[in-house]
XYZ file of N, CA and C in Angstrom:
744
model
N 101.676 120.623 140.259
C 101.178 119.291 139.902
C 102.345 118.421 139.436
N 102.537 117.034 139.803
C 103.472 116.367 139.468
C 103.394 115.849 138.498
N 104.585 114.931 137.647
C 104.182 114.137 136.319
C 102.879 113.256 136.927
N 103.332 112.683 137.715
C 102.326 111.334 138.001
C 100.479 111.956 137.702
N 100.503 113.284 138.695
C 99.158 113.743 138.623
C 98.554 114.470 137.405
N 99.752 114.410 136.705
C 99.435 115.347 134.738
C 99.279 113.659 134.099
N 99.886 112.749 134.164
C 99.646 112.109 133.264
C 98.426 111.285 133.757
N 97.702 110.865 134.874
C 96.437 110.783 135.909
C 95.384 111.607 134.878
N 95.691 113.058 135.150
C 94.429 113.972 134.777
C 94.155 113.689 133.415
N 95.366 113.636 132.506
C 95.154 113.405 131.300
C 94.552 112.322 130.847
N 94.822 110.654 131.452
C 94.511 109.715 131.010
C 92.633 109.465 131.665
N 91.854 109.790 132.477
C 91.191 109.753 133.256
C 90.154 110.666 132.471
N 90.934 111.995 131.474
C 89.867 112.667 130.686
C 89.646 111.655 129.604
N 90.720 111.189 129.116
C 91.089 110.392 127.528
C 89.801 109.260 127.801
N 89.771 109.011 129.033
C 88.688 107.448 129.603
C 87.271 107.644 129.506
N 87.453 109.309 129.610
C 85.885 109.701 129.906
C 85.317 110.043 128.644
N 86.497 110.188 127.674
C 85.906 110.519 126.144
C 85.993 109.274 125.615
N 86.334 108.217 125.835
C 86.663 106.922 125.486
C 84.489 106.614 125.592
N 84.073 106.875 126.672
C 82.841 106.000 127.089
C 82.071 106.973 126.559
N 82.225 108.693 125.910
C 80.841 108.897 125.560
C 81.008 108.498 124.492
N 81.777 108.057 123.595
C 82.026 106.973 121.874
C 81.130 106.128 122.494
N 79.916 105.808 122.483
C 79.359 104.439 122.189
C 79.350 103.570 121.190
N 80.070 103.677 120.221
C 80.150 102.889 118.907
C 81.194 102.466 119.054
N 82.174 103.238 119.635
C 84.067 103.013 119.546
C 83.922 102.008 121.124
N 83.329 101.979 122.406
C 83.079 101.100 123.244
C 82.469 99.702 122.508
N 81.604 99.967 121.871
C 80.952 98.452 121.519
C 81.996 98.266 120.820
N 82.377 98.131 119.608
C 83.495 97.778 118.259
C 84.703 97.166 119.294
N 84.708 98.058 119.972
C 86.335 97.706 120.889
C 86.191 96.345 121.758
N 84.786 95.959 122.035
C 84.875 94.922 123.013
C 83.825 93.504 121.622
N 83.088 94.393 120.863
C 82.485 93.269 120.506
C 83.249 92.803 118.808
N 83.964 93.451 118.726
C 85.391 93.381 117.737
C 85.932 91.513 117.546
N 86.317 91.709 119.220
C 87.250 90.049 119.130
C 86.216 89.154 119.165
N 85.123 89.531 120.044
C 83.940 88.384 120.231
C 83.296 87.855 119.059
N 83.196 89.138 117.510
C 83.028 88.869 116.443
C 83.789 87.723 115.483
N 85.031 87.853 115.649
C 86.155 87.030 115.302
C 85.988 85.820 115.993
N 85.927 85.506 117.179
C 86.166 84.239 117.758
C 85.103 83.249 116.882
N 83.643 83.760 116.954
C 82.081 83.608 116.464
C 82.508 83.266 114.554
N 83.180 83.677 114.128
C 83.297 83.403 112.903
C 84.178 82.762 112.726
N 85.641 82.989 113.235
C 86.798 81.941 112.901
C 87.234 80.735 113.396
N 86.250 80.736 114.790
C 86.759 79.840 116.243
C 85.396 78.684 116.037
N 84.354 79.808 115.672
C 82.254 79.147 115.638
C 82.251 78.410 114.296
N 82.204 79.250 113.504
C 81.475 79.245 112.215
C 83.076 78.503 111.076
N 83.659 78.950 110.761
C 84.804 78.467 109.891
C 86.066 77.226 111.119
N 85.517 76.432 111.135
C 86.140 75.230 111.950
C 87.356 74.900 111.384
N 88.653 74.747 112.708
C 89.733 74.426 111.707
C 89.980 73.060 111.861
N 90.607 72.568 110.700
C 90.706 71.039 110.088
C 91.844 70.319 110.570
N 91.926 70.601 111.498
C 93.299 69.662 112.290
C 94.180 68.821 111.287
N 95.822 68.868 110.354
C 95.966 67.734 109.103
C 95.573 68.141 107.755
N 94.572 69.121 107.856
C 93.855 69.076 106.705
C 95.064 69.370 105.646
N 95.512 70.415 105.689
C 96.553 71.068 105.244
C 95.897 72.234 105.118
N 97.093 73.292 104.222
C 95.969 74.760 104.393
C 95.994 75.827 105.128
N 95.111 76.951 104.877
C 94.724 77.850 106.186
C 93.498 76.906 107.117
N 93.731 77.558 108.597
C 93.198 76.771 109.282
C 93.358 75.361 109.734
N 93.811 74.835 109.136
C 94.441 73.520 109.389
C 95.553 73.086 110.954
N 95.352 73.956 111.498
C 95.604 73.701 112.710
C 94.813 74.025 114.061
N 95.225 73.571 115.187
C 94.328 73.678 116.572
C 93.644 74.760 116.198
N 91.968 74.794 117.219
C 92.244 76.566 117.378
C 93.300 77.263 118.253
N 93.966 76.500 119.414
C 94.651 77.215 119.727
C 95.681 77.766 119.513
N 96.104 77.396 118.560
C 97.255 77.770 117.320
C 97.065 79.524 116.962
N 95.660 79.772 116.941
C 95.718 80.764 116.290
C 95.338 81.728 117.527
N 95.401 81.232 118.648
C 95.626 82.762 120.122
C 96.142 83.715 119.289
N 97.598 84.078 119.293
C 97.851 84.849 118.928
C 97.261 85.739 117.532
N 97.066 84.836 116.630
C 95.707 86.112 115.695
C 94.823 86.748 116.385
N 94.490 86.200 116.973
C 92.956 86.803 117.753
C 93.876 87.941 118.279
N 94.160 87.420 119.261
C 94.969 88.601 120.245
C 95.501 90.081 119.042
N 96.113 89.392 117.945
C 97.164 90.552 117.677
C 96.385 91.648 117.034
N 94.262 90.968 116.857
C 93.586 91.987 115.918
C 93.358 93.290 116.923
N 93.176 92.813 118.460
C 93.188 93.680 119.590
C 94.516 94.647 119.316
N 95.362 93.937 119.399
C 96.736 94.677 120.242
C 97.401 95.632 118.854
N 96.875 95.387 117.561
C 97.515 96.291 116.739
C 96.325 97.163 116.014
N 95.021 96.693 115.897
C 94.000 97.702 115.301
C 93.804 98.785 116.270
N 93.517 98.466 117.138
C 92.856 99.368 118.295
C 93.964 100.159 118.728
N 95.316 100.008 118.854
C 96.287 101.513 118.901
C 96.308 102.077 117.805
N 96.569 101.250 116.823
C 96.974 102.092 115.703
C 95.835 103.215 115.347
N 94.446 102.703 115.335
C 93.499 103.521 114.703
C 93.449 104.650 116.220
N 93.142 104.285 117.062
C 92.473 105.428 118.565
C 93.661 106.162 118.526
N 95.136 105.714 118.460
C 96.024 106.673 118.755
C 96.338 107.276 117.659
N 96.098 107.231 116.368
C 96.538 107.593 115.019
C 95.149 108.994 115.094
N 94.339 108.361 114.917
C 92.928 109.396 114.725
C 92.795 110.522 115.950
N 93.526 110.383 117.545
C 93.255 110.905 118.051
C 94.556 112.421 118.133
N 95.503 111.679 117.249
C 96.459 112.772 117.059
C 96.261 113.578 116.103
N 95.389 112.945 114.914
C 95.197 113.653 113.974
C 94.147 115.111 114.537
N 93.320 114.320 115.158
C 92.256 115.487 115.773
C 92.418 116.646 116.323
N 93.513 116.106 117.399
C 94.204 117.564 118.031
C 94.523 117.853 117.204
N 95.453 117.457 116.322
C 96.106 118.543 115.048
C 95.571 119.246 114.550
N 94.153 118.815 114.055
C 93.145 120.080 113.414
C 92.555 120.350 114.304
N 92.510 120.257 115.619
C 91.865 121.587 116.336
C 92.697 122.238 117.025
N 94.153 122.276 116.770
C 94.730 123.145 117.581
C 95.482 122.831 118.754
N 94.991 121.675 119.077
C 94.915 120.984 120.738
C 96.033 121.315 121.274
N 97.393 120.521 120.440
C 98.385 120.689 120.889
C 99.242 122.223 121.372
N 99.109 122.746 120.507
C 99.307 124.069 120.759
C 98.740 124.713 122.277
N 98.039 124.230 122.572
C 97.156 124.670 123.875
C 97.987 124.237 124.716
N 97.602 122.988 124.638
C 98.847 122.203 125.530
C 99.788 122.381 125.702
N 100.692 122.787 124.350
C 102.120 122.960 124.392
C 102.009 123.939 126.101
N 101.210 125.476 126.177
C 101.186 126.193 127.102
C 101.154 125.657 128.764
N 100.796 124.397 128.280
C 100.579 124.060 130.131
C 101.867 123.335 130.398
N 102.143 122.693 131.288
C 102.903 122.082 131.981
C 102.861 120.504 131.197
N 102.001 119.975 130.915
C 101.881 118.960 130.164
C 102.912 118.623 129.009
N 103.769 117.584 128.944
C 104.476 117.310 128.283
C 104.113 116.508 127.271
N 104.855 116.016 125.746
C 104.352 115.272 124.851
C 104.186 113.966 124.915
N 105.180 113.470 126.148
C 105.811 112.629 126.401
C 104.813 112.340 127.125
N 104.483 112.873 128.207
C 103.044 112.537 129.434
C 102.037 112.606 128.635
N 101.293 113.224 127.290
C 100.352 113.093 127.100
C 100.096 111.719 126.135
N 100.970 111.824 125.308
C 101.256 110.180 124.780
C 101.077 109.434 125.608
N 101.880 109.363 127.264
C 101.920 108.230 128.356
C 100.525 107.790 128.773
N 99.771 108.930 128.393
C 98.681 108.547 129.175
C 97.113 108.134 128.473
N 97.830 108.189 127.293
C 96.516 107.840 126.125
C 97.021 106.285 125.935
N 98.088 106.286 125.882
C 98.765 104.695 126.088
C 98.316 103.888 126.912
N 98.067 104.681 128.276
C 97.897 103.896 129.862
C 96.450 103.458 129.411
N 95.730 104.532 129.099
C 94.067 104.161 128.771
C 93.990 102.917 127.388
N 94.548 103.183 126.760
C 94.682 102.220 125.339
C 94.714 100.823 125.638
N 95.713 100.770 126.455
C 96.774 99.315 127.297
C 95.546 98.781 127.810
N 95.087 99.606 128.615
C 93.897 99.014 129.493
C 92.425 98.677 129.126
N 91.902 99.312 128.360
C 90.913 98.931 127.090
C 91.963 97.577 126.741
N 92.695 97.538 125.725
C 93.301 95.720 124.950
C 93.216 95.022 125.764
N 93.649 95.852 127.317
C 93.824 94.203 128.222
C 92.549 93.555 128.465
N 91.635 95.320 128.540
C 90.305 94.054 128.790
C 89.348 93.603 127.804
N 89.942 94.172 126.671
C 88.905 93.269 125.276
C 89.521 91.932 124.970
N 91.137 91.928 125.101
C 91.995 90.379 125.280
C 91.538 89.514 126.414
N 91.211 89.845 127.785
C 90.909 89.144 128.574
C 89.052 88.574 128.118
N 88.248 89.505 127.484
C 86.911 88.490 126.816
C 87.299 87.524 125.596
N 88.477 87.985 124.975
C 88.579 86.777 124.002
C 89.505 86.164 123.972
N 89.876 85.987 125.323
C 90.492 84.681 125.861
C 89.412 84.202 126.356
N 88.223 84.465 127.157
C 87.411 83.792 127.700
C 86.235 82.858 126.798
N 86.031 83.816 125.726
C 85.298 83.360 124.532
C 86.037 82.276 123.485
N 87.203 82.508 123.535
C 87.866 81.341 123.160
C 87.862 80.147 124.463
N 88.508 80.116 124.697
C 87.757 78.947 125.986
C 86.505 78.395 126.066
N 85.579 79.146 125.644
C 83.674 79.096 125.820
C 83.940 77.643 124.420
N 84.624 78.120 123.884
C 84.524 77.910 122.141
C 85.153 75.782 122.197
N 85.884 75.638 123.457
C 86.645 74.468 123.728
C 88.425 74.532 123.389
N 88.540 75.841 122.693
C 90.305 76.110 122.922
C 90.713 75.433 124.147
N 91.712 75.214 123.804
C 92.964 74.264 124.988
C 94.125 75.077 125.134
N 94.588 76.138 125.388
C 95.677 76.373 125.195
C 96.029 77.383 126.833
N 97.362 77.434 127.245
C 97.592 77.989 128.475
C 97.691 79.464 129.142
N 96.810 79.375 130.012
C 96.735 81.197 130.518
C 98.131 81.276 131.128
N 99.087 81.389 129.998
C 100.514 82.015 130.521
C 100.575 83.501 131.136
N 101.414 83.881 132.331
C 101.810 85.105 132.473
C 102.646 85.975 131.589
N 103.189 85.237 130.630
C 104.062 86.383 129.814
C 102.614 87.318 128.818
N 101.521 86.592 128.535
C 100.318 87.193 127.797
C 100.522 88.454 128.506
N 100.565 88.512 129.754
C 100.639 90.120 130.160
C 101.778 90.852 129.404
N 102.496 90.102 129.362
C 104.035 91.150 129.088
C 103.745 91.372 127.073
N 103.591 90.142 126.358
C 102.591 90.808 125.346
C 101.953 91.473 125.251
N 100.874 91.417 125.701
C 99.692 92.344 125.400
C 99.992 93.958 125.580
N 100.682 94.224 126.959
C 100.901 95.375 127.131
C 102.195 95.726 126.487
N 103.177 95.250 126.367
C 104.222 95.307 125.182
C 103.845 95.587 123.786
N 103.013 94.733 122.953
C 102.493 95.382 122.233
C 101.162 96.555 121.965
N 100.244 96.918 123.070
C 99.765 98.173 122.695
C 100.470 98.992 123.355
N 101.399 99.209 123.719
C 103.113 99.944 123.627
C 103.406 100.899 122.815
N 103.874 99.538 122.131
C 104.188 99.267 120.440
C 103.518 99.879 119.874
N 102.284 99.423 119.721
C 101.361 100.163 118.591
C 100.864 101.827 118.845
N 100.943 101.852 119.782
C 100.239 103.093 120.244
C 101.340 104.166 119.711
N 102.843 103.971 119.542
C 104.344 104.547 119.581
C 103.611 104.835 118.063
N 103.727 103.267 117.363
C 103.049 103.767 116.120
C 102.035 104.642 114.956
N 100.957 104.739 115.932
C 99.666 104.959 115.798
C 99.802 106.712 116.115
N 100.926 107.391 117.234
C 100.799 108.578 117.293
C 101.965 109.333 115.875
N 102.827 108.366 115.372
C 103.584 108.463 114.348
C 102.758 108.878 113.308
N 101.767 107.834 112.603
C 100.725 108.083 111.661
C 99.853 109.134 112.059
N 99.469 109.321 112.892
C 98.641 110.130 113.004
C 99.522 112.023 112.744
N 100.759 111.779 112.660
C 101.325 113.024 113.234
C 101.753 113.612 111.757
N 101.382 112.187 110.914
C 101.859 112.788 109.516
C 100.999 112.519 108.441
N 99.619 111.821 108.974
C 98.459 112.240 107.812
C 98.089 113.400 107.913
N 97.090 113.340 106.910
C 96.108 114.485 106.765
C 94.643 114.408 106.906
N 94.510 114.428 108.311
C 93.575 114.688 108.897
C 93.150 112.757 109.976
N 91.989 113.089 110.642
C 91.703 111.775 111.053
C 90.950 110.726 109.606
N 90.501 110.826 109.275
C 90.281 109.858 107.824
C 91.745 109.665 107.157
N 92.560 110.348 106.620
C 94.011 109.979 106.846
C 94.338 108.871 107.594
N 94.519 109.464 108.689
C 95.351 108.891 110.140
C 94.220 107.238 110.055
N 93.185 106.822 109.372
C 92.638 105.842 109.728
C 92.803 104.611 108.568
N 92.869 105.786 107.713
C 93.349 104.823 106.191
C 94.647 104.393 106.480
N 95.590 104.837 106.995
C 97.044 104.838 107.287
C 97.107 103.664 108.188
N 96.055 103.713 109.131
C 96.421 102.687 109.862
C 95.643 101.477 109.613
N 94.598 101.102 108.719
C 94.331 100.143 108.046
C 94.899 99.480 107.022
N 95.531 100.820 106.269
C 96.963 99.985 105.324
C 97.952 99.304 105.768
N 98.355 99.601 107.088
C 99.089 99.362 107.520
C 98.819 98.054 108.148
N 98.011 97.947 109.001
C 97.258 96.528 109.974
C 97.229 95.278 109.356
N 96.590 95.330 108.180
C 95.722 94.325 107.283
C 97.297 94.047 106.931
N 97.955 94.142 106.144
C 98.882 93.638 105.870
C 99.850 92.918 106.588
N 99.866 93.523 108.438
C 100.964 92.764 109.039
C 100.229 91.626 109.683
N 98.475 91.964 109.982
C 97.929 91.219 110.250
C 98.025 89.628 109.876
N 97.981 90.030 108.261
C 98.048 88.618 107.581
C 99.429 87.805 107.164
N 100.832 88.801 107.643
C 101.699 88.356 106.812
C 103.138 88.192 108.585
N 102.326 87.899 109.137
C 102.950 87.597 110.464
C 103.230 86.676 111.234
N 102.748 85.458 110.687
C 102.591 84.509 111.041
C 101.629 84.071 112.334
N 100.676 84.902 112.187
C 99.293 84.366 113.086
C 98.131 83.766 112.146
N 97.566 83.852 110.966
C 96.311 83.173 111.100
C 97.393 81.905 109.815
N 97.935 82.596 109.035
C 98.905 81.827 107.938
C 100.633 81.106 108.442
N 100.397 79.658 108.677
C 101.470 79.333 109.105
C 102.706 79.844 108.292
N 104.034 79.906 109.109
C 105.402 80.268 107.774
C 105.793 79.551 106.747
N 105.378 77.960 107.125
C 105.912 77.385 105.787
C 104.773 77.142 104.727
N 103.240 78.285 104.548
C 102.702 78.654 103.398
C 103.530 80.038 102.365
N 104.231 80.386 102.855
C 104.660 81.672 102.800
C 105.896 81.163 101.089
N 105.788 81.731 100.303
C 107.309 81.467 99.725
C 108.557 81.795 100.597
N 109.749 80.868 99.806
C 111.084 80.475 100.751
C 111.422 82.204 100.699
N 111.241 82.494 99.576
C 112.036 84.165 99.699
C 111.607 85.299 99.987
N 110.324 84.889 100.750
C 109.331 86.329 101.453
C 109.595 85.443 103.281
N 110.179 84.432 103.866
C 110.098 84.395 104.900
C 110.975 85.208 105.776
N 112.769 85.847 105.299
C 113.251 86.459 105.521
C 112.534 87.592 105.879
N 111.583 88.377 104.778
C 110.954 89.696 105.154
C 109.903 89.791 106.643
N 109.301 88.746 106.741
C 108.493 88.034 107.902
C 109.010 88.647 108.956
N 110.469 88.783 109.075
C 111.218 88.921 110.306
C 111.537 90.265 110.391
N 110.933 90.831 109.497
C 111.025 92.718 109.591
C 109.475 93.341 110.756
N 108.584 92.076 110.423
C 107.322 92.678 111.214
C 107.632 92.480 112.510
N 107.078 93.600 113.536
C 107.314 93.036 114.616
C 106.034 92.511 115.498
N 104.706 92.771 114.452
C 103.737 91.713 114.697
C 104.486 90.366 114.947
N 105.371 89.808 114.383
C 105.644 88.332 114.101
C 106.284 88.270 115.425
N 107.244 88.926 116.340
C 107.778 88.500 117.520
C 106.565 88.626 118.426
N 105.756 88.990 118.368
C 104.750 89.371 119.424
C 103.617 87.519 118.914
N 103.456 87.281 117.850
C 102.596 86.163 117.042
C 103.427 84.561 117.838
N 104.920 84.937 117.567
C 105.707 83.767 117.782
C 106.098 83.382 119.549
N 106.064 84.660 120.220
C 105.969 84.467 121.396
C 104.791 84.527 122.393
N 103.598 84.716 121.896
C 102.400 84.778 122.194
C 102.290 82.716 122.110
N 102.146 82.191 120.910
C 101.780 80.984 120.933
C 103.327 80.157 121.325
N 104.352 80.766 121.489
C 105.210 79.436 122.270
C 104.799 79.406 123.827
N 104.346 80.516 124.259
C 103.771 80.817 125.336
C 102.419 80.120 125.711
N 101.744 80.063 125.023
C 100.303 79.444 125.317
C 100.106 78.188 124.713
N 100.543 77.624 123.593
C 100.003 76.638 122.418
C 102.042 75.893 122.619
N 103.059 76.101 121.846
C 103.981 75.170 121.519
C 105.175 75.468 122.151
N 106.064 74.935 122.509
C 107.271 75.103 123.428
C 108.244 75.386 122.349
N 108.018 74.953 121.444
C 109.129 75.058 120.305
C 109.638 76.935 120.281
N 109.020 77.677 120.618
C 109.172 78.515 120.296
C 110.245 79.303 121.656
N 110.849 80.723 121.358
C 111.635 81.420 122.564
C 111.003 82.595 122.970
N 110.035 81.908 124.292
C 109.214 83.454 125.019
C 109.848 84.338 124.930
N 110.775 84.463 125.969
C 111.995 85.644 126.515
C 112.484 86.386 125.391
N 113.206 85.871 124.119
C 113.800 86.448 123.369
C 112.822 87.062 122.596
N 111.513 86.593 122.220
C 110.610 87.183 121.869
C 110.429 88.397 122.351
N 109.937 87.939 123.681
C 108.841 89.322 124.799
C 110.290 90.349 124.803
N 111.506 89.751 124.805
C 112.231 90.953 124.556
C 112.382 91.535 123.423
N 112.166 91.164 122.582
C 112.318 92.091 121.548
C 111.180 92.938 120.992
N 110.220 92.352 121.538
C 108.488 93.105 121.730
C 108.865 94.500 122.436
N 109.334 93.984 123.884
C 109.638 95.423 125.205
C 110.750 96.551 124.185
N 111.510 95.955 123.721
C 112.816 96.859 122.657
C 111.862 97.457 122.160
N 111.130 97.570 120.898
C 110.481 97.649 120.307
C 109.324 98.695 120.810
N 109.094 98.311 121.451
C 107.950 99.871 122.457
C 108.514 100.514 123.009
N 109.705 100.390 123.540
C 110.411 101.376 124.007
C 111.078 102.718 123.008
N 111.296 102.046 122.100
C 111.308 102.953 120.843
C 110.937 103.436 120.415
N 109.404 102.872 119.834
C 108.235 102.970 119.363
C 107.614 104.510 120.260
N 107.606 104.084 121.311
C 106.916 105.148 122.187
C 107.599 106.508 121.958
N 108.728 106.300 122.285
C 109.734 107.850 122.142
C 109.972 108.440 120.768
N 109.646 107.285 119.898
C 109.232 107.903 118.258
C 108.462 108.874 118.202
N 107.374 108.319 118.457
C 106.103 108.614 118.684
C 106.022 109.975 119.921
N 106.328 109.974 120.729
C 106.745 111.120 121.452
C 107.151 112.518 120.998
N 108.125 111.560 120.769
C 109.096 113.271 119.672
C 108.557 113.775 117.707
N 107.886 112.654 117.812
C 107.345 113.252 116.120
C 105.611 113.933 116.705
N 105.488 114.052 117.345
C 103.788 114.708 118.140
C 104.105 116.312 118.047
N 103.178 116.748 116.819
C 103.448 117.985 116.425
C 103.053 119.046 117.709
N 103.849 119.006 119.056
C 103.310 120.101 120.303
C 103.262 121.256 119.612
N 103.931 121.686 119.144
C 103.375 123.570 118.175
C 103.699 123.119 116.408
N 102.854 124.199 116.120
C 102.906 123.863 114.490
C 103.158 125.025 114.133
């Protein structure tokens, strides 16, 4: 069997345990649709006003987007490493031909593809909503750049809690914080002058800043962004690779 057809078999099982979760299917798709309905519907932003919210909705694409592209690896790939860990999994595996590297690749491939298509309804639901902002092609190179990213992450945490409730707290401590301190729903100049430096440690924020120069303001640098997003998963992933406890 070749890599191509190990990391196939693997991702294709990961898909089929993906759909008997009926709770983890709904959450995953009705997640962003929830958000749009409350932040986009219900809490209207004040164009001037000053403030949170105080700008377009399309200002805030990239929040929406980044609740997809960093909850949903961090927790599925964090919890799902933890699991094998207490059942052994890996160890099994270690025995086959299956590598750590291919089995990561391919929980990734399934991950990627779930965000792309819960991002592609809340882009559409934003639109429903009267957003203005542009269906750029680099959104691809985001989106899948960062559940990359996160997923690199998400098998990290998972490889060093204790247990999946661990691996989920870990990655909610983790989320909520870059969530809010990234410059997607809170513009940078609410931020104090001497926490904006730290801003530039998240790498939510290159994925936030090149997401909306991309769709919403020109002011911003796609390329140098989306590259430092692609850096960033490329790393991320092989972190994440090599810390995946294959024998214990």
């Amino acid at each position: 069997m070749s890599r191509v057809e190990r990391v196939t078999s693997e991702a294709v099982a990961a898909y089929r345990t993906f759909l008997r979760r009926r709770t983890a299917v709904f959450f995953t798709f009705f997640f962003p649709v929830l958000l749009i309905v409350i932040f986009a519907g219900l809490v209207r932003t004040q164009t001037g006003g000053g403030g949170l919210f105080s700008e377009p909705t399309a200002y805030y694409v990239p929040a929406y987007l980044a609740t997809v592209v960093l909850f949903t690896p961090l927790s599925r790939i964090g919890s799902t490493v933890a699991r094998f860990r207490e059942g052994n999994r890996f160890e099994k595996l270690a025995t086959t031909p299956l590598t750590r590297g291919e089995w990561l690749a391919a929980h990734t491939l399934v991950n990627a593809a779930l965000i792309a298509a819960a991002s592609a309804v809340l882009l559409v639901a934003l639109l429903l909503t009267g957003a203005s902002f542009a269906l750029s092609p680099w959104l691809v190179v985001f989106v899948l750049g960062g559940s990359v990213l996160f997923c690199g992450v998400g098998a990290v945490l998972g490889s060093v809690a204790e247990g999946q409730d661990g691996a989920i707290a870990m990655s909610n401590g983790i989320a909520l914080p870059l969530l809010f301190l990234s410059e997607t729903f809170i513009q940078p100049d609410l931020f104090p002058a001497w926490f904006r430096p730290v801003v530039d440690l998240s790498p939510l924020a290159y994925f936030a800043r090149g997401v909306r120069a991309a769709t919403y303001s020109s002011n911003g640098d796609v390329v140098t962004n989306a590259a430092v997003v692609v850096v960033l998963a490329v790393v991320a992933f092989a972190v994440g690779a090599v810390v995946i406890p294959w024998t214990e």
